[in-house]
Coordinates of C-alpha atoms and ligand atoms in Angstrom, one line a residue:
M1 CA 184.1 70.5 134.7
S2 CA 185.4 69.4 138.0
A3 CA 184.5 68.4 140.9
L4 CA 184.9 70.7 143.2
W5 CA 182.9 73.1 141.2
E6 CA 180.1 71.4 140.8
D7 CA 179.8 70.6 144.5
A8 CA 179.6 74.0 145.5
L9 CA 177.1 74.9 142.7
N10 CA 175.3 71.9 144.6
T11 CA 175.3 74.1 147.7
L12 CA 174.7 77.4 146.3
R13 CA 171.7 76.4 144.5
S14 CA 169.3 75.5 147.2
R15 CA 170.7 78.4 148.5
L16 CA 169.4 81.2 146.2
S17 CA 166.4 81.8 144.5
P18 CA 166.2 79.5 141.6
E19 CA 166.1 82.6 139.5
N20 CA 168.9 83.9 140.9
F21 CA 170.9 81.2 140.8
E22 CA 169.7 80.6 136.7
T23 CA 171.0 84.1 135.7
W24 CA 173.7 84.3 137.9
L25 CA 175.6 81.3 138.4
S26 CA 174.2 78.8 135.0
P27 CA 176.3 80.4 133.4
I28 CA 179.6 80.6 134.8
E29 CA 182.3 77.9 133.7
C30 CA 184.8 76.0 135.2
R31 CA 187.7 75.7 132.9
N32 CA 190.6 75.0 135.7
I33 CA 191.4 74.9 139.2
E34 CA 195.3 75.3 139.7
Q35 CA 196.9 76.8 143.1
H36 CA 193.9 77.2 145.1
T37 CA 192.6 79.9 142.5
L38 CA 189.3 79.1 140.1
H39 CA 189.7 79.8 136.9
L40 CA 186.4 81.0 135.8
A41 CA 184.3 81.6 132.1
I42 CA 181.1 83.8 132.4
P43 CA 179.4 85.9 129.5
N44 CA 180.4 89.5 130.0
S45 CA 182.3 91.5 132.3
F46 CA 179.8 93.0 133.5
Y47 CA 178.8 89.5 134.8
A48 CA 182.0 89.2 137.0
E49 CA 180.8 92.5 138.3
W50 CA 177.7 92.0 139.4
I51 CA 178.6 88.3 140.5
G52 CA 182.0 89.5 142.5
S53 CA 179.8 92.5 144.2
H54 CA 176.6 89.9 144.8
Y55 CA 177.8 86.5 145.5
L56 CA 181.4 86.3 145.4
P57 CA 181.9 86.0 149.2
L58 CA 179.4 83.5 149.2
I59 CA 180.7 81.1 146.7
L60 CA 184.2 81.6 148.0
D61 CA 182.8 80.6 151.5
T62 CA 180.8 77.9 150.3
I63 CA 184.4 76.6 148.6
Q64 CA 186.5 77.2 151.9
A65 CA 183.9 75.5 153.8
Q66 CA 184.0 72.4 151.3
Q67 CA 187.7 71.7 151.1
G68 CA 188.2 72.1 155.2
G69 CA 189.1 75.4 155.1
V70 CA 191.6 75.9 152.6
P71 CA 190.6 79.7 150.9
Y72 CA 190.2 79.6 147.1
T73 CA 190.4 83.0 145.1
V74 CA 188.9 83.5 141.9
Q75 CA 190.2 84.6 138.3
W76 CA 187.3 85.7 135.6
T77 CA 187.8 85.0 131.7
V78 CA 185.1 86.7 129.5
D79 CA 184.1 84.8 126.6
E80 CA 181.6 86.3 124.9
S81 CA 180.9 83.1 123.6
L82 CA 179.4 81.6 126.1
Q83 CA 175.6 82.4 126.1
P84 CA 173.4 83.9 129.5
P85 CA 170.7 81.8 129.8
T86 CA 167.6 83.4 127.4
Q87 CA 169.4 85.6 125.3
S88 CA 171.8 86.6 122.3
S89 CA 173.6 89.7 122.3
P90 CA 174.8 89.9 126.6
T91 CA 177.9 92.5 125.5
V92 CA 175.4 96.1 127.2
P93 CA 172.7 97.0 127.9
S94 CA 169.6 98.0 125.7
V95 CA 166.7 99.6 125.5
S96 CA 164.0 97.7 126.9
P97 CA 161.6 96.7 124.1
S98 CA 158.9 95.3 126.4
P99 CA 157.7 95.1 129.8
A100 CA 157.4 91.0 129.1
R101 CA 161.1 90.9 128.4
V102 CA 162.5 93.1 131.2
T103 CA 161.3 91.2 133.9
S104 CA 162.1 88.1 132.5
V105 CA 165.8 88.6 131.1
P106 CA 169.5 89.0 133.4
K107 CA 170.2 93.0 133.7
A108 CA 173.0 92.1 131.4
H109 CA 170.4 92.1 128.2
S110 CA 167.4 94.7 129.4
G111 CA 169.6 97.1 131.6
L112 CA 167.2 96.7 134.5
N113 CA 167.8 94.0 136.9
P114 CA 164.3 91.9 137.7
K115 CA 164.8 91.7 141.6
Y116 CA 165.0 94.9 142.4
S117 CA 162.1 97.1 143.0
F118 CA 160.0 99.1 144.7
D119 CA 157.8 96.3 146.3
N120 CA 160.9 94.7 147.8
F121 CA 162.4 97.7 148.9
V122 CA 162.3 98.2 152.8
V123 CA 161.2 102.0 153.5
G124 CA 162.9 103.8 156.8
P125 CA 163.4 107.5 157.8
S126 CA 166.8 106.9 156.2
N127 CA 165.8 106.2 153.0
Q128 CA 161.9 107.7 152.5
L129 CA 162.7 111.1 150.6
A130 CA 164.9 108.7 148.2
Y131 CA 162.2 106.3 148.2
A132 CA 159.3 108.9 147.6
A133 CA 161.4 111.0 144.8
C134 CA 161.8 107.7 143.4
M135 CA 158.6 107.0 143.4
S136 CA 157.5 110.5 141.6
A137 CA 160.1 110.0 138.7
A138 CA 158.6 106.7 138.1
S139 CA 155.0 108.6 137.8
K140 CA 156.1 111.4 136.4
S141 CA 154.2 113.3 137.9
G142 CA 155.9 116.3 138.8
K143 CA 158.8 118.5 136.5
H144 CA 160.7 119.3 139.7
G145 CA 162.3 116.3 139.8
N146 CA 164.1 116.2 136.7
P147 CA 166.8 115.4 137.2
L148 CA 166.5 113.1 139.8
F149 CA 169.9 113.1 141.9
I150 CA 170.7 110.2 144.1
Y151 CA 173.3 110.1 146.7
G152 CA 175.1 107.4 149.9
G153 CA 177.7 105.1 149.8
V154 CA 177.7 102.0 149.0
G155 CA 175.2 99.2 149.5
L156 CA 172.2 101.7 151.3
G157 CA 170.6 101.1 147.9
K158 CA 170.6 103.5 145.5
T159 CA 171.5 101.2 142.1
H160 CA 168.2 98.7 143.9
L161 CA 165.8 101.8 143.9
V162 CA 166.9 103.3 140.7
N163 CA 165.9 100.1 138.9
A164 CA 162.6 100.4 140.9
V165 CA 162.0 103.0 139.0
G166 CA 162.5 101.4 135.6
H167 CA 159.9 99.1 136.5
R168 CA 157.6 100.7 138.0
F169 CA 158.0 103.6 134.7
L170 CA 157.3 100.7 132.2
E171 CA 154.4 98.8 134.2
R172 CA 153.4 102.7 133.6
E173 CA 154.2 102.3 129.7
A174 CA 154.9 99.0 128.5
R175 CA 156.4 100.8 125.7
S176 CA 158.5 103.4 126.7
R177 CA 162.1 102.9 126.4
V178 CA 164.4 102.5 129.2
L179 CA 168.0 102.7 129.2
Y180 CA 169.7 101.3 132.9
L181 CA 173.4 101.4 132.5
S182 CA 176.1 102.6 134.8
A183 CA 178.5 105.7 134.0
E184 CA 180.6 103.1 133.4
C185 CA 179.3 100.8 130.6
F186 CA 178.6 104.6 129.5
T187 CA 182.4 105.3 128.9
N188 CA 183.2 101.4 127.9
E189 CA 180.9 102.3 124.8
F190 CA 181.6 105.5 124.7
I191 CA 185.7 104.5 123.7
W192 CA 184.2 101.6 121.9
S193 CA 181.8 103.4 119.9
L194 CA 184.5 106.0 119.2
Q195 CA 187.2 103.5 118.5
N196 CA 184.8 101.8 115.9
G197 CA 182.8 104.5 114.4
K198 CA 179.4 104.2 115.5
M199 CA 179.1 107.0 117.4
D200 CA 176.2 107.7 115.3
D201 CA 174.3 104.5 116.6
F202 CA 175.3 105.3 120.1
R203 CA 174.1 109.4 119.9
N204 CA 170.6 108.0 118.7
R205 CA 170.5 105.4 121.4
Y206 CA 171.2 107.5 124.5
R207 CA 169.8 111.0 122.9
N208 CA 166.6 109.6 120.3
H209 CA 165.7 106.4 121.8
C210 CA 165.1 106.7 125.6
D211 CA 162.8 107.8 127.5
L212 CA 163.8 107.3 130.7
L213 CA 167.8 107.3 131.5
L214 CA 169.0 106.0 134.5
M215 CA 172.7 106.9 135.0
D216 CA 174.3 105.1 138.0
D217 CA 177.4 105.8 140.0
I218 CA 178.0 108.9 137.9
Q219 CA 181.1 109.7 140.1
F220 CA 183.0 106.9 138.1
L221 CA 182.9 109.9 135.5
A222 CA 185.7 111.9 138.1
G223 CA 188.5 113.2 135.5
R224 CA 186.9 111.5 132.3
E225 CA 186.9 114.5 129.9
Q226 CA 185.9 113.4 127.2
T227 CA 183.0 110.8 128.3
Q228 CA 181.8 114.0 130.8
E229 CA 181.5 116.2 127.5
E230 CA 179.1 113.2 125.2
F231 CA 177.1 112.5 128.7
F232 CA 176.5 116.6 129.4
H233 CA 175.5 116.6 125.6
T234 CA 172.9 113.5 126.1
F235 CA 171.4 115.6 129.4
N236 CA 171.0 118.6 127.2
A237 CA 169.0 116.4 124.7
L238 CA 167.0 114.2 126.7
Y239 CA 166.3 117.2 129.4
H240 CA 164.7 119.4 126.4
L241 CA 162.7 116.3 125.3
D242 CA 161.4 115.7 128.8
R243 CA 162.4 113.3 129.1
Q244 CA 163.1 112.1 132.8
I245 CA 166.9 111.6 134.2
V246 CA 167.9 109.7 137.2
V247 CA 171.4 109.7 137.9
T248 CA 173.2 108.1 141.2
S249 CA 175.9 109.0 142.9
D250 CA 178.1 108.3 146.6
V251 CA 178.7 111.8 147.2
P252 CA 176.4 115.0 146.3
P253 CA 176.9 117.0 143.1
K254 CA 179.5 119.1 145.0
Q255 CA 181.7 116.8 145.8
I256 CA 182.3 114.7 143.4
P257 CA 186.1 115.6 142.1
G258 CA 187.0 116.2 138.9
M259 CA 183.7 116.5 137.6
Q260 CA 182.8 119.1 135.4
E261 CA 181.3 122.7 136.7
R262 CA 178.1 122.8 134.1
L263 CA 177.4 119.1 135.1
I264 CA 177.3 119.9 137.9
S265 CA 175.3 122.8 138.4
R266 CA 172.6 120.5 136.0
F267 CA 172.2 117.8 138.5
Q268 CA 171.3 120.4 141.1
W269 CA 168.1 121.6 138.7
G270 CA 166.0 118.9 139.6
L271 CA 166.1 117.1 143.5
V272 CA 168.4 116.4 145.1
A273 CA 167.7 113.6 147.8
D274 CA 170.1 111.1 150.1
I275 CA 170.1 107.5 151.5
Q276 CA 171.9 107.3 155.0
A277 CA 172.5 104.6 156.3
P278 CA 169.4 102.7 158.4
E279 CA 168.2 102.6 161.7
L280 CA 167.9 99.9 163.9
D281 CA 164.7 99.1 163.3
T282 CA 165.5 99.3 159.1
R283 CA 167.9 96.9 159.3
I284 CA 165.9 94.6 161.3
A285 CA 163.1 94.7 158.8
I286 CA 165.2 94.4 155.8
L287 CA 166.7 91.0 157.3
R288 CA 163.1 89.7 158.0
A289 CA 162.4 90.1 154.1
K290 CA 165.4 88.9 152.4
A291 CA 165.3 86.0 155.0
E292 CA 161.9 85.5 154.2
Q293 CA 162.9 86.2 150.2
E294 CA 165.2 83.6 150.6
R295 CA 163.3 81.3 152.3
I296 CA 165.6 80.9 155.5
E297 CA 164.6 80.9 158.5
L298 CA 165.2 83.9 160.4
S299 CA 164.2 84.9 164.9
N300 CA 163.5 87.9 166.6
D301 CA 166.9 87.0 168.8
V302 CA 169.2 86.4 165.0
A303 CA 167.7 89.8 163.5
L304 CA 168.5 92.0 166.2
F305 CA 172.0 90.5 166.7
L306 CA 172.9 90.8 162.8
A307 CA 171.0 93.7 162.9
Q308 CA 173.1 95.9 165.7
A309 CA 176.5 94.0 164.9
I310 CA 176.1 95.3 161.4
Q311 CA 175.6 98.5 161.2
S312 CA 177.7 99.5 157.6
N313 CA 175.7 98.8 154.7
V314 CA 173.0 96.7 153.6
R315 CA 174.4 95.1 151.3
E316 CA 176.9 93.7 154.1
L317 CA 174.0 92.7 156.3
E318 CA 172.3 90.7 153.3
G319 CA 175.6 89.4 152.4
I320 CA 176.2 87.7 156.7
L321 CA 172.6 86.9 156.4
L322 CA 173.1 83.9 153.1
R323 CA 176.8 83.2 155.0
L324 CA 175.1 82.3 157.8
A325 CA 172.6 80.1 156.3
V326 CA 175.1 78.5 154.2
K327 CA 177.1 77.5 156.7
A328 CA 174.2 76.2 158.5
D329 CA 173.5 74.1 156.0
L330 CA 176.8 72.9 155.6
M331 CA 176.9 72.2 159.1
Q332 CA 173.7 70.7 159.4
R333 CA 172.6 73.0 162.4
R334 CA 169.7 75.8 163.2
I335 CA 170.8 79.3 163.2
D336 CA 170.1 80.5 166.9
L337 CA 171.8 83.1 168.5
D338 CA 174.2 81.2 169.7
F339 CA 175.1 79.6 166.4
S340 CA 175.1 83.1 165.1
K341 CA 177.4 84.6 167.1
E342 CA 180.2 82.0 166.3
A343 CA 180.1 82.5 163.0
L344 CA 180.0 85.8 162.9
R345 CA 183.0 85.8 165.1
S346 CA 184.9 84.1 161.8
V347 CA 183.3 86.8 159.7
L348 CA 183.6 89.7 162.0
P349 CA 186.6 89.4 164.7
C350 CA 184.8 92.0 166.5
P351 CA 181.3 92.9 165.9
D352 CA 181.5 96.2 167.6
Q353 CA 184.6 97.3 166.2
A354 CA 184.9 97.6 162.9
T355 CA 187.9 97.5 160.9
T356 CA 189.3 100.9 159.9
V357 CA 191.8 102.4 157.3
E358 CA 194.3 103.2 159.7
D359 CA 193.7 99.4 160.7
I360 CA 194.8 98.5 157.0
Q361 CA 197.6 100.5 156.6
R362 CA 199.3 99.6 159.6
A363 CA 198.4 96.1 158.7
A364 CA 200.0 96.4 155.3
C365 CA 203.2 98.1 156.9
E366 CA 204.0 95.7 159.1
Y367 CA 203.6 92.4 156.1
F368 CA 205.5 94.2 154.3
G369 CA 208.2 95.9 157.1
I370 CA 208.3 99.4 156.4
K371 CA 207.0 102.4 158.3
I372 CA 203.5 104.0 157.9
A373 CA 205.1 107.3 157.2
D374 CA 206.4 105.3 153.6
I375 CA 202.6 104.6 152.6
K376 CA 201.4 107.9 153.3
S377 CA 204.7 109.0 151.0
H378 CA 205.3 110.4 147.9
R379 CA 207.8 108.2 147.3
R380 CA 207.1 105.6 144.1
H381 CA 209.8 103.0 145.3
R382 CA 208.4 99.6 144.8
A383 CA 209.3 98.8 147.9
V384 CA 206.7 101.6 149.0
A385 CA 204.6 101.4 146.3
M386 CA 203.2 98.1 146.2
P387 CA 202.3 98.1 149.8
R388 CA 200.8 101.2 149.5
M389 CA 198.3 100.0 145.8
I390 CA 197.9 97.2 148.1
A391 CA 196.5 98.7 151.3
M392 CA 194.4 101.3 149.1
Y393 CA 192.8 98.9 147.3
L394 CA 191.8 96.6 150.3
C395 CA 190.1 99.6 152.4
R396 CA 187.9 100.4 148.8
Q397 CA 187.2 97.0 148.6
R398 CA 186.9 96.4 151.8
L399 CA 185.2 99.4 153.2
G400 CA 184.2 101.2 150.2
T401 CA 185.5 104.4 151.4
S402 CA 185.6 107.2 148.9
Y403 CA 188.8 107.5 146.4
P404 CA 189.2 111.3 147.2
E405 CA 188.9 110.5 151.3
L406 CA 191.4 107.9 150.6
G407 CA 193.4 109.7 148.6
D408 CA 193.5 112.0 152.3
R409 CA 194.2 109.8 154.2
F410 CA 196.7 108.6 152.3
G411 CA 198.7 111.8 152.3
G412 CA 197.1 113.8 150.1
K413 CA 196.9 112.2 147.0
D414 CA 194.5 113.1 143.8
H415 CA 191.8 110.7 143.5
T416 CA 192.3 109.5 140.5
T417 CA 195.7 108.4 141.7
V418 CA 194.2 106.0 144.2
M419 CA 191.6 104.8 142.2
S420 CA 194.5 103.8 139.4
A421 CA 196.1 101.7 142.8
V422 CA 193.1 99.6 143.2
R423 CA 192.1 99.1 139.7
K424 CA 196.0 98.1 138.5
I425 CA 195.7 95.8 141.9
S426 CA 192.2 94.0 140.9
S427 CA 193.6 93.6 137.3
I428 CA 196.4 91.1 138.9
V429 CA 195.8 90.2 142.3
G430 CA 194.3 87.0 140.8
D431 CA 197.6 86.0 138.6
D432 CA 200.4 87.4 140.8
S433 CA 201.1 85.0 143.4
T434 CA 203.0 87.1 145.6
V435 CA 200.4 90.4 145.6
R436 CA 198.0 87.7 146.2
E437 CA 199.1 86.2 149.1
A438 CA 200.3 90.0 151.1
V439 CA 196.9 90.6 150.8
Q440 CA 195.0 87.2 151.4
S441 CA 197.5 87.3 154.3
I442 CA 197.0 91.0 155.6
E443 CA 193.1 89.8 155.7
R444 CA 193.7 87.6 157.7
K445 CA 195.3 89.6 160.1
L446 CA 192.5 91.6 160.1
G447 CA 189.7 89.1 160.3
L448 CA 188.5 90.2 157.2
Ligands
ADP501 P1 174.6 100.6 146.3 O1 173.8 100.9 145.2 O2 174.3 102.4 147.3 O3 175.9 100.6 146.7 P2 172.6 98.1 146.0 O4 171.5 99.5 145.9 O5 173.1 97.9 145.4 O6 173.6 99.6 146.8 O7 172.0 97.7 147.7 C1 172.9 96.5 148.0 C2 171.7 95.6 148.8 O8 170.9 95.9 149.7 C3 171.0 95.0 147.0 O9 170.9 93.8 147.1 C4 169.6 95.5 147.9 O10 168.6 94.5 147.1 C5 169.8 95.5 149.3 N1 168.9 97.0 149.9 C6 169.6 98.3 150.4 N2 168.7 99.0 150.8 C7 167.8 97.9 150.8 C8 166.1 98.0 151.0 N3 165.7 99.6 152.0 N4 165.3 97.2 151.3 C9 165.0 96.6 150.8 N5 167.1 96.0 150.3 C10 167.7 97.2 150.3
MG502 MG1 175.1 100.3 143.1

């Protein structure tokens, strides 16, 4: 509908693989553009989540570059009448009926993401254990690995690995019923089923019609008693049927706040494996693999430079590579070392000095003219509560710090307080221009 969005799509089309473009960007409809906010409609909230974490920076960078440096934001609207390609009902992940469908349709339908396989997962010392454990779970060679519990920080490959388990499982046994979903999805579906009198269907699906359950980001169940109760019974039913269960989390079982003891102990019955941040060599290998996949020319010195500059997580590493490629396309430059340094400066102001929670707190306090002590206090007055929530939101979005840690760093708050602050700001940042300006201005100040 709009030339701006069309232009952006054209650039993005040349940057992404046709499969990714068709799956994730084609279904988006641009409904309106006002005050530097694009109102984009998508078929379901899962799309917003996925695009938000994988393609949004690239989309925003592309638009900003095409609009002479003016930053834009995006607001999503869910419109279920929009059809994602090659599928009829995308609302919730469902049991995979056959491997052919799994590999050819987007994750929103089958539950599995076709992009994530063992073949394109780069193994190094940091993820070797998790990789081996996942391979074993997929082949169901040992009973000792049930359940398999994988934990590690944001963007280190947990979702990739569990999806790979699903694909391998289906390659082995085409008719098996594999279910991949996030704990958040499970929660939403559970609540929906309760409210709509569909609990029998829900239980039937998860307890009786599932050979492999892949549950991502279980920490989402923190403090959700009723969903934990339901998951507990799901777990028991599957376990007793000897079905493989794989669970991921950002922390080890014992450190998930607000998780029932009986679930924590079950998570430890099988195998617990961690993923650490990748070492330099692994980061370089990942960059090379990604560049090849996306057909980006990447010289050795640039790969080394990027791998040294970005140590936090793999998603960031991939994101930077794609952004560099888009910039190079737009500016018709080659991605050499000078170009990379220059381009990275705008993305990471000091590559060797990462932004911290304290930096964000300080910048938020300066912006709103309050004291650090206020932001860490328990005062609920809007003049301090709003800056506090915005700072929490930025820490979570930009640094990926865990909720419990943020609770500590913000003067000893409960993790649920941090979670609701992050949710609140996420839900209003698109609409509320005061909040948006604050967020953008703090980000600019920190060069985020
Ligand atoms: P997490 O679920 O732990 O937050 P993801 O699985 O979403 O992380 O990984 C983030 C991105 O990094 C994905 O695009 C994934 O394919 C990629 N990635 C992570 N680790 C690796 C790896 N070892 N090899 C290849 N790609 C990786
Ligand atoms: Mg994940």
